[in-house]
């Protein structure tokens, strides 16, 4: 069951950690400890060989109090019930923190997308969508890309759902291409949001980004965009890691060239000229100002936290830092930008896409970016001021504000029946 999962335990421990500070009715906290609704489905797929493989899929809706469930769909061999349930809970706090009319949800398919052909991925995505159809809908639960999924998977979900309803329903899913009623700026939104938060954190810490050194773990959607945006602001990217390994590049790497290389190398960065192979420990020990974990959860434990030399840790990934590591980061005076604010750019622009699809009225790239900046910078400043006023860490402040908002709505609506 999900309760035993270390990641779910980490999410629960975060929730429990604010108990004595947040002044929330314990009966409501008790309700928030469990997902509202969870679906586990078998997804049989005809493989290109003619054989059938059965994958396991999950969709967990942690809360539907504020509106439809909102959260990504992840394809990874590590996906399990606990991971998806933990990520759904984080989505609830995130949506509340930035005041979006959504609850928290998450989905996953336990598969290795790098070994699947396009045809196999399409059949898996369409069958998964079909299996969870009774539990999703534009006013019920709206999926988006996460690790291992992107615009193509969202297009298949959109099409499968629309075939079922008998009419085109683009608002069933966000993260679609602009050509398919997606929004401009969604693909870049999470990485850009990470960088807007880093700019705010640097301002508070009294330094500018130009000339600073950065390490980025994960070079997919979030990590690559964050690296490109930071490089554009004059930062040197002195370390990059992905599933193919951890690499240092003391002279700095050009992320645009690295991205082009990876696109032609099975989305792997290994083998790029100038990258020096390193262990994970050497990577995180690098002299740098900013570290961006943008790969997956539970990457920064006590040992890695002890090694980090950065001034700012910007959590592009969801749940990258353990509770024990958090204490060490606090002691070291590292400015942590917690995941529920740092990577909220993705769900903010997903909200913009959902609104545009409902209205069938589309915004310019400039409008999307300026509204993203407005929401994420305002949320960051709100968290930072609340933290400073009360002597809290950024994590505690963000969690209190996110959980309190959800709890407030639950209390006002009451407990049914
Ligand atoms: P992605 O699949 O595009 O990229 C993931 C990257 O991480 C890849 O470069 C992969 O090689 C690397 N990676 C995987 N395992 C690794 C490991 N053990 N060590 C080092 N690198 C590893 O995924 P993404 O969409 O960029 O998501 C990354 C993280 O950001 C996830 O935690 C996700 O939940 C979070 N996130 C994503 C979005 C979004 O809009 N895509 C929004 C909010 C949060």
PDB file of C-alpha atoms in Angstrom, residues 77-184:
ATOM      1  CA  UNK A  77      10.095   2.157 -14.139  1.00  0.00           C
ATOM      2  CA  UNK A  78      10.169   3.550 -10.565  1.00  0.00           C
ATOM      3  CA  UNK A  79       6.508   4.593 -10.524  1.00  0.00           C
ATOM      4  CA  UNK A  80       4.484   2.991  -7.747  1.00  0.00           C
ATOM      5  CA  UNK A  81       1.349   3.779  -5.754  1.00  0.00           C
ATOM      6  CA  UNK A  82       3.241   5.492  -2.920  1.00  0.00           C
ATOM      7  CA  UNK A  83       5.226   7.750  -5.246  1.00  0.00           C
ATOM      8  CA  UNK A  84       2.097   8.855  -7.111  1.00  0.00           C
ATOM      9  CA  UNK A  85       0.158   9.402  -3.858  1.00  0.00           C
ATOM     10  CA  UNK A  86       3.005  11.522  -2.431  1.00  0.00           C
ATOM     11  CA  UNK A  87       3.231  13.609  -5.603  1.00  0.00           C
ATOM     12  CA  UNK A  88      -0.568  14.123  -5.563  1.00  0.00           C
ATOM     13  CA  UNK A  89      -0.359  15.471  -2.008  1.00  0.00           C
ATOM     14  CA  UNK A  90       2.421  17.917  -2.983  1.00  0.00           C
ATOM     15  CA  UNK A  91       0.227  19.093  -5.870  1.00  0.00           C
ATOM     16  CA  UNK A  92      -2.547  20.029  -3.426  1.00  0.00           C
ATOM     17  CA  UNK A  93      -0.220  22.266  -1.404  1.00  0.00           C
ATOM     18  CA  UNK A  94       1.266  23.739  -4.596  1.00  0.00           C
ATOM     19  CA  UNK A  95      -2.079  24.668  -6.167  1.00  0.00           C
ATOM     20  CA  UNK A  96      -3.270  26.202  -2.885  1.00  0.00           C
ATOM     21  CA  UNK A  97      -0.044  28.118  -2.385  1.00  0.00           C
ATOM     22  CA  UNK A  98      -0.351  29.851  -5.745  1.00  0.00           C
ATOM     23  CA  UNK A  99      -4.135  30.192  -5.420  1.00  0.00           C
ATOM     24  CA  UNK A 100      -5.195  28.082  -8.386  1.00  0.00           C
ATOM     25  CA  UNK A 101      -8.735  26.654  -8.486  1.00  0.00           C
ATOM     26  CA  UNK A 102      -7.456  23.068  -8.515  1.00  0.00           C
ATOM     27  CA  UNK A 103      -6.981  20.178  -6.152  1.00  0.00           C
ATOM     28  CA  UNK A 104      -3.896  17.968  -6.234  1.00  0.00           C
ATOM     29  CA  UNK A 105      -3.584  14.818  -8.343  1.00  0.00           C
ATOM     30  CA  UNK A 106      -0.907  12.734 -10.019  1.00  0.00           C
ATOM     31  CA  UNK A 107      -0.679   9.775 -12.347  1.00  0.00           C
ATOM     32  CA  UNK A 108       1.881   7.266 -13.415  1.00  0.00           C
ATOM     33  CA  UNK A 109       2.501   4.284 -15.626  1.00  0.00           C
ATOM     34  CA  UNK A 110       5.127   1.827 -14.490  1.00  0.00           C
ATOM     35  CA  UNK A 111       7.142   1.412 -17.693  1.00  0.00           C
ATOM     36  CA  UNK A 112      10.495   2.378 -19.156  1.00  0.00           C
ATOM     37  CA  UNK A 113       9.552   4.815 -21.939  1.00  0.00           C
ATOM     38  CA  UNK A 114      13.092   4.709 -23.393  1.00  0.00           C
ATOM     39  CA  UNK A 115      12.518   1.057 -24.411  1.00  0.00           C
ATOM     40  CA  UNK A 116       9.081   1.605 -25.986  1.00  0.00           C
ATOM     41  CA  UNK A 117       8.488   2.387 -29.657  1.00  0.00           C
ATOM     42  CA  UNK A 118       6.184   5.282 -30.583  1.00  0.00           C
ATOM     43  CA  UNK A 119       3.453   2.799 -31.441  1.00  0.00           C
ATOM     44  CA  UNK A 120       3.789   1.017 -28.090  1.00  0.00           C
ATOM     45  CA  UNK A 121       3.723   4.346 -26.228  1.00  0.00           C
ATOM     46  CA  UNK A 122       0.634   5.432 -28.130  1.00  0.00           C
ATOM     47  CA  UNK A 123      -1.224   2.179 -27.415  1.00  0.00           C
ATOM     48  CA  UNK A 124      -0.194   2.320 -23.733  1.00  0.00           C
ATOM     49  CA  UNK A 125      -1.298   5.960 -23.384  1.00  0.00           C
ATOM     50  CA  UNK A 126      -4.645   5.437 -25.107  1.00  0.00           C
ATOM     51  CA  UNK A 127      -5.426   2.273 -23.127  1.00  0.00           C
ATOM     52  CA  UNK A 128      -4.427   3.935 -19.819  1.00  0.00           C
ATOM     53  CA  UNK A 129      -6.705   6.886 -20.657  1.00  0.00           C
ATOM     54  CA  UNK A 130      -9.556   4.531 -21.498  1.00  0.00           C
ATOM     55  CA  UNK A 131      -9.103   2.661 -18.192  1.00  0.00           C
ATOM     56  CA  UNK A 132      -9.286   5.832 -16.074  1.00  0.00           C
ATOM     57  CA  UNK A 133     -12.009   7.571 -18.132  1.00  0.00           C
ATOM     58  CA  UNK A 134     -14.645   7.431 -15.368  1.00  0.00           C
ATOM     59  CA  UNK A 135     -12.319   9.338 -13.050  1.00  0.00           C
ATOM     60  CA  UNK A 136     -11.135  12.185 -15.277  1.00  0.00           C
ATOM     61  CA  UNK A 137     -12.794  15.133 -16.996  1.00  0.00           C
ATOM     62  CA  UNK A 138     -12.238  18.862 -17.546  1.00  0.00           C
ATOM     63  CA  UNK A 139     -14.115  19.574 -14.294  1.00  0.00           C
ATOM     64  CA  UNK A 140     -12.909  16.421 -12.504  1.00  0.00           C
ATOM     65  CA  UNK A 141      -9.218  15.792 -13.089  1.00  0.00           C
ATOM     66  CA  UNK A 142      -6.914  17.309 -15.707  1.00  0.00           C
ATOM     67  CA  UNK A 143      -3.569  15.643 -16.501  1.00  0.00           C
ATOM     68  CA  UNK A 144      -0.323  17.238 -17.727  1.00  0.00           C
ATOM     69  CA  UNK A 145       3.199  16.091 -18.645  1.00  0.00           C
ATOM     70  CA  UNK A 146       5.720  14.966 -16.054  1.00  0.00           C
ATOM     71  CA  UNK A 147       8.825  12.765 -16.202  1.00  0.00           C
ATOM     72  CA  UNK A 148       8.836  10.644 -19.335  1.00  0.00           C
ATOM     73  CA  UNK A 149       5.782  12.273 -20.933  1.00  0.00           C
ATOM     74  CA  UNK A 150       5.335  15.367 -23.084  1.00  0.00           C
ATOM     75  CA  UNK A 151       3.203  17.010 -25.782  1.00  0.00           C
ATOM     76  CA  UNK A 152       2.733  13.797 -27.765  1.00  0.00           C
ATOM     77  CA  UNK A 153       1.288  11.805 -24.848  1.00  0.00           C
ATOM     78  CA  UNK A 154      -1.019  14.736 -24.043  1.00  0.00           C
ATOM     79  CA  UNK A 155      -2.230  14.779 -27.678  1.00  0.00           C
ATOM     80  CA  UNK A 156      -3.110  11.062 -27.472  1.00  0.00           C
ATOM     81  CA  UNK A 157      -5.010  11.601 -24.204  1.00  0.00           C
ATOM     82  CA  UNK A 158      -6.885  14.559 -25.733  1.00  0.00           C
ATOM     83  CA  UNK A 159      -7.791  12.483 -28.774  1.00  0.00           C
ATOM     84  CA  UNK A 160      -8.825   9.378 -26.801  1.00  0.00           C
ATOM     85  CA  UNK A 161     -11.037  11.406 -24.465  1.00  0.00           C
ATOM     86  CA  UNK A 162     -12.581  13.332 -27.370  1.00  0.00           C
ATOM     87  CA  UNK A 163     -13.349  10.082 -29.227  1.00  0.00           C
ATOM     88  CA  UNK A 164     -15.198   8.957 -26.105  1.00  0.00           C
ATOM     89  CA  UNK A 165     -17.247  12.143 -25.633  1.00  0.00           C
ATOM     90  CA  UNK A 166     -17.931  12.531 -29.328  1.00  0.00           C
ATOM     91  CA  UNK A 167     -16.678  16.076 -29.520  1.00  0.00           C
ATOM     92  CA  UNK A 168     -13.317  17.819 -29.266  1.00  0.00           C
ATOM     93  CA  UNK A 169     -12.396  18.448 -25.636  1.00  0.00           C
ATOM     94  CA  UNK A 170      -8.937  20.042 -25.436  1.00  0.00           C
ATOM     95  CA  UNK A 171      -9.448  21.170 -21.825  1.00  0.00           C
ATOM     96  CA  UNK A 172      -9.188  17.534 -20.663  1.00  0.00           C
ATOM     97  CA  UNK A 173      -5.405  17.829 -20.573  1.00  0.00           C
ATOM     98  CA  UNK A 174      -2.735  20.533 -20.488  1.00  0.00           C
ATOM     99  CA  UNK A 175       0.792  20.557 -21.884  1.00  0.00           C
ATOM    100  CA  UNK A 176      -0.459  20.022 -25.438  1.00  0.00           C
ATOM    101  CA  UNK A 177       1.376  21.552 -28.389  1.00  0.00           C
ATOM    102  CA  UNK A 178       0.250  25.064 -29.371  1.00  0.00           C
ATOM    103  CA  UNK A 179      -1.089  23.588 -32.627  1.00  0.00           C
ATOM    104  CA  UNK A 180      -3.516  21.425 -30.609  1.00  0.00           C
ATOM    105  CA  UNK A 181      -4.961  24.187 -28.407  1.00  0.00           C
ATOM    106  CA  UNK A 182      -2.038  24.081 -26.023  1.00  0.00           C
ATOM    107  CA  UNK A 183      -0.746  27.374 -24.714  1.00  0.00           C
ATOM    108  CA  UNK A 184       2.346  29.191 -25.803  1.00  0.00           C
TER     109      UNK A 184
END
